[in-house]
């Protein structure tokens, strides 16, 4: 079975976490989705690109989550989430996934 690229896992965690939180009205459940996907992506980043790169990408993932909140006030919730998810996916591909 083919491995899902870390870029897809990370972007899916951001989009899925927001979607779950919004549709279930349970922010904690969305946080679980976000955390599980982030941990899975971080594991792949470490395997593919090493500890420093994994640390930097993990910081980017958390910053994207945090940054989506003020961005949503300017552009709307879904555009903000898709924007930060795309940025994290691009960074993941550039740093780790294209090496695999």
PDB file of C-alpha atoms in Angstrom:
ATOM      1  CA  UNK A   1       0.000   0.000   0.000  1.00  0.00           C
ATOM      2  CA  UNK A   2       1.320   3.432  -0.924  1.00  0.00           C
ATOM      3  CA  UNK A   3       2.267   5.816   1.867  1.00  0.00           C
ATOM      4  CA  UNK A   4       0.235   9.005   2.074  1.00  0.00           C
ATOM      5  CA  UNK A   5       2.569  12.000   1.628  1.00  0.00           C
ATOM      6  CA  UNK A   6       3.154  14.035   4.784  1.00  0.00           C
ATOM      7  CA  UNK A   7       1.964  17.136   2.916  1.00  0.00           C
ATOM      8  CA  UNK A   8      -1.453  15.521   2.480  1.00  0.00           C
ATOM      9  CA  UNK A   9      -1.543  14.349   6.109  1.00  0.00           C
ATOM     10  CA  UNK A  10      -0.680  17.821   7.428  1.00  0.00           C
ATOM     11  CA  UNK A  11      -3.075  19.696   5.156  1.00  0.00           C
ATOM     12  CA  UNK A  12      -5.767  17.125   5.894  1.00  0.00           C
ATOM     13  CA  UNK A  13      -5.222  17.631   9.615  1.00  0.00           C
ATOM     14  CA  UNK A  14      -5.746  21.364   9.356  1.00  0.00           C
ATOM     15  CA  UNK A  15      -8.794  21.130   7.091  1.00  0.00           C
ATOM     16  CA  UNK A  16     -10.211  18.063   8.826  1.00  0.00           C
ATOM     17  CA  UNK A  17      -9.683  19.452  12.300  1.00  0.00           C
ATOM     18  CA  UNK A  18     -11.562  22.610  11.431  1.00  0.00           C
ATOM     19  CA  UNK A  19     -14.303  20.683   9.650  1.00  0.00           C
ATOM     20  CA  UNK A  20     -14.837  18.290  12.546  1.00  0.00           C
ATOM     21  CA  UNK A  21     -14.907  21.149  15.051  1.00  0.00           C
ATOM     22  CA  UNK A  22     -17.367  23.131  12.968  1.00  0.00           C
ATOM     23  CA  UNK A  23     -19.743  20.308  12.078  1.00  0.00           C
ATOM     24  CA  UNK A  24     -19.805  18.600  15.465  1.00  0.00           C
ATOM     25  CA  UNK A  25     -19.703  21.878  17.414  1.00  0.00           C
ATOM     26  CA  UNK A  26     -17.050  20.235  19.602  1.00  0.00           C
ATOM     27  CA  UNK A  27     -13.769  22.133  19.356  1.00  0.00           C
ATOM     28  CA  UNK A  28     -11.962  19.492  21.395  1.00  0.00           C
ATOM     29  CA  UNK A  29     -12.819  16.811  18.836  1.00  0.00           C
ATOM     30  CA  UNK A  30     -11.417  19.006  16.076  1.00  0.00           C
ATOM     31  CA  UNK A  31      -8.308  19.459  18.212  1.00  0.00           C
ATOM     32  CA  UNK A  32      -7.878  15.694  18.442  1.00  0.00           C
ATOM     33  CA  UNK A  33      -8.000  15.417  14.638  1.00  0.00           C
ATOM     34  CA  UNK A  34      -5.496  18.274  14.336  1.00  0.00           C
ATOM     35  CA  UNK A  35      -3.127  16.720  16.902  1.00  0.00           C
ATOM     36  CA  UNK A  36      -3.254  13.165  15.527  1.00  0.00           C
ATOM     37  CA  UNK A  37      -2.588  14.337  11.973  1.00  0.00           C
ATOM     38  CA  UNK A  38       0.179  16.651  13.179  1.00  0.00           C
ATOM     39  CA  UNK A  39       1.873  13.829  15.072  1.00  0.00           C
ATOM     40  CA  UNK A  40       1.630  11.509  12.070  1.00  0.00           C
ATOM     41  CA  UNK A  41       3.044  14.169   9.755  1.00  0.00           C
ATOM     42  CA  UNK A  42       5.867  14.966  12.206  1.00  0.00           C
ATOM     43  CA  UNK A  43       6.838  11.301  12.316  1.00  0.00           C
ATOM     44  CA  UNK A  44       7.033  11.200   8.528  1.00  0.00           C
ATOM     45  CA  UNK A  45       8.953  14.474   8.405  1.00  0.00           C
ATOM     46  CA  UNK A  46      11.513  13.096  10.851  1.00  0.00           C
ATOM     47  CA  UNK A  47      11.914   9.895   8.811  1.00  0.00           C
ATOM     48  CA  UNK A  48      12.204  11.725   5.496  1.00  0.00           C
ATOM     49  CA  UNK A  49      14.166  14.862   6.348  1.00  0.00           C
ATOM     50  CA  UNK A  50      15.583  14.527   9.871  1.00  0.00           C
ATOM     51  CA  UNK A  51      14.891  16.052  13.253  1.00  0.00           C
ATOM     52  CA  UNK A  52      15.640  19.710  12.510  1.00  0.00           C
ATOM     53  CA  UNK A  53      13.402  19.756   9.454  1.00  0.00           C
ATOM     54  CA  UNK A  54      10.667  17.924  11.362  1.00  0.00           C
ATOM     55  CA  UNK A  55      10.893  20.477  14.158  1.00  0.00           C
ATOM     56  CA  UNK A  56      10.675  23.390  11.739  1.00  0.00           C
ATOM     57  CA  UNK A  57       7.716  21.865   9.892  1.00  0.00           C
ATOM     58  CA  UNK A  58       5.956  21.123  13.171  1.00  0.00           C
ATOM     59  CA  UNK A  59       6.388  24.759  14.198  1.00  0.00           C
ATOM     60  CA  UNK A  60       4.980  25.775  10.799  1.00  0.00           C
ATOM     61  CA  UNK A  61       1.984  23.454  11.334  1.00  0.00           C
ATOM     62  CA  UNK A  62       1.198  24.947  14.741  1.00  0.00           C
ATOM     63  CA  UNK A  63       1.780  28.487  13.441  1.00  0.00           C
ATOM     64  CA  UNK A  64      -0.575  27.795  10.540  1.00  0.00           C
ATOM     65  CA  UNK A  65      -3.268  26.671  12.964  1.00  0.00           C
ATOM     66  CA  UNK A  66      -2.783  29.749  15.119  1.00  0.00           C
ATOM     67  CA  UNK A  67      -2.470  32.082  12.142  1.00  0.00           C
ATOM     68  CA  UNK A  68      -5.665  30.847  10.554  1.00  0.00           C
ATOM     69  CA  UNK A  69      -7.713  32.458  13.323  1.00  0.00           C
ATOM     70  CA  UNK A  70      -6.797  36.124  12.688  1.00  0.00           C
ATOM     71  CA  UNK A  71      -6.689  35.443   8.942  1.00  0.00           C
ATOM     72  CA  UNK A  72     -10.265  34.141   9.101  1.00  0.00           C
ATOM     73  CA  UNK A  73     -11.422  37.547  10.339  1.00  0.00           C
ATOM     74  CA  UNK A  74     -10.117  39.079   7.121  1.00  0.00           C
ATOM     75  CA  UNK A  75     -10.965  36.481   4.468  1.00  0.00           C
ATOM     76  CA  UNK A  76     -13.429  34.086   6.088  1.00  0.00           C
ATOM     77  CA  UNK A  77     -12.968  30.790   7.897  1.00  0.00           C
ATOM     78  CA  UNK A  78     -12.767  28.286   5.045  1.00  0.00           C
ATOM     79  CA  UNK A  79     -10.492  30.420   2.824  1.00  0.00           C
ATOM     80  CA  UNK A  80      -8.168  30.923   5.802  1.00  0.00           C
ATOM     81  CA  UNK A  81      -8.049  27.210   6.598  1.00  0.00           C
ATOM     82  CA  UNK A  82      -7.462  26.240   2.957  1.00  0.00           C
ATOM     83  CA  UNK A  83      -4.788  28.934   2.631  1.00  0.00           C
ATOM     84  CA  UNK A  84      -2.763  27.842   5.634  1.00  0.00           C
ATOM     85  CA  UNK A  85      -3.236  24.165   4.755  1.00  0.00           C
ATOM     86  CA  UNK A  86      -1.864  24.854   1.288  1.00  0.00           C
ATOM     87  CA  UNK A  87       1.116  26.722   2.717  1.00  0.00           C
ATOM     88  CA  UNK A  88       1.942  23.856   5.088  1.00  0.00           C
ATOM     89  CA  UNK A  89       1.512  21.300   2.307  1.00  0.00           C
ATOM     90  CA  UNK A  90       3.872  23.255   0.052  1.00  0.00           C
ATOM     91  CA  UNK A  91       6.475  23.563   2.814  1.00  0.00           C
ATOM     92  CA  UNK A  92       6.169  19.856   3.599  1.00  0.00           C
ATOM     93  CA  UNK A  93       6.618  18.904  -0.029  1.00  0.00           C
ATOM     94  CA  UNK A  94       9.607  21.231  -0.466  1.00  0.00           C
ATOM     95  CA  UNK A  95      11.410  20.097   2.692  1.00  0.00           C
ATOM     96  CA  UNK A  96      10.483  16.444   3.083  1.00  0.00           C
ATOM     97  CA  UNK A  97       8.140  14.803   0.589  1.00  0.00           C
ATOM     98  CA  UNK A  98      10.070  15.430  -2.594  1.00  0.00           C
ATOM     99  CA  UNK A  99      13.036  13.585  -1.053  1.00  0.00           C
ATOM    100  CA  UNK A 100      11.004  10.429  -0.468  1.00  0.00           C
TER     101      UNK A 100
END
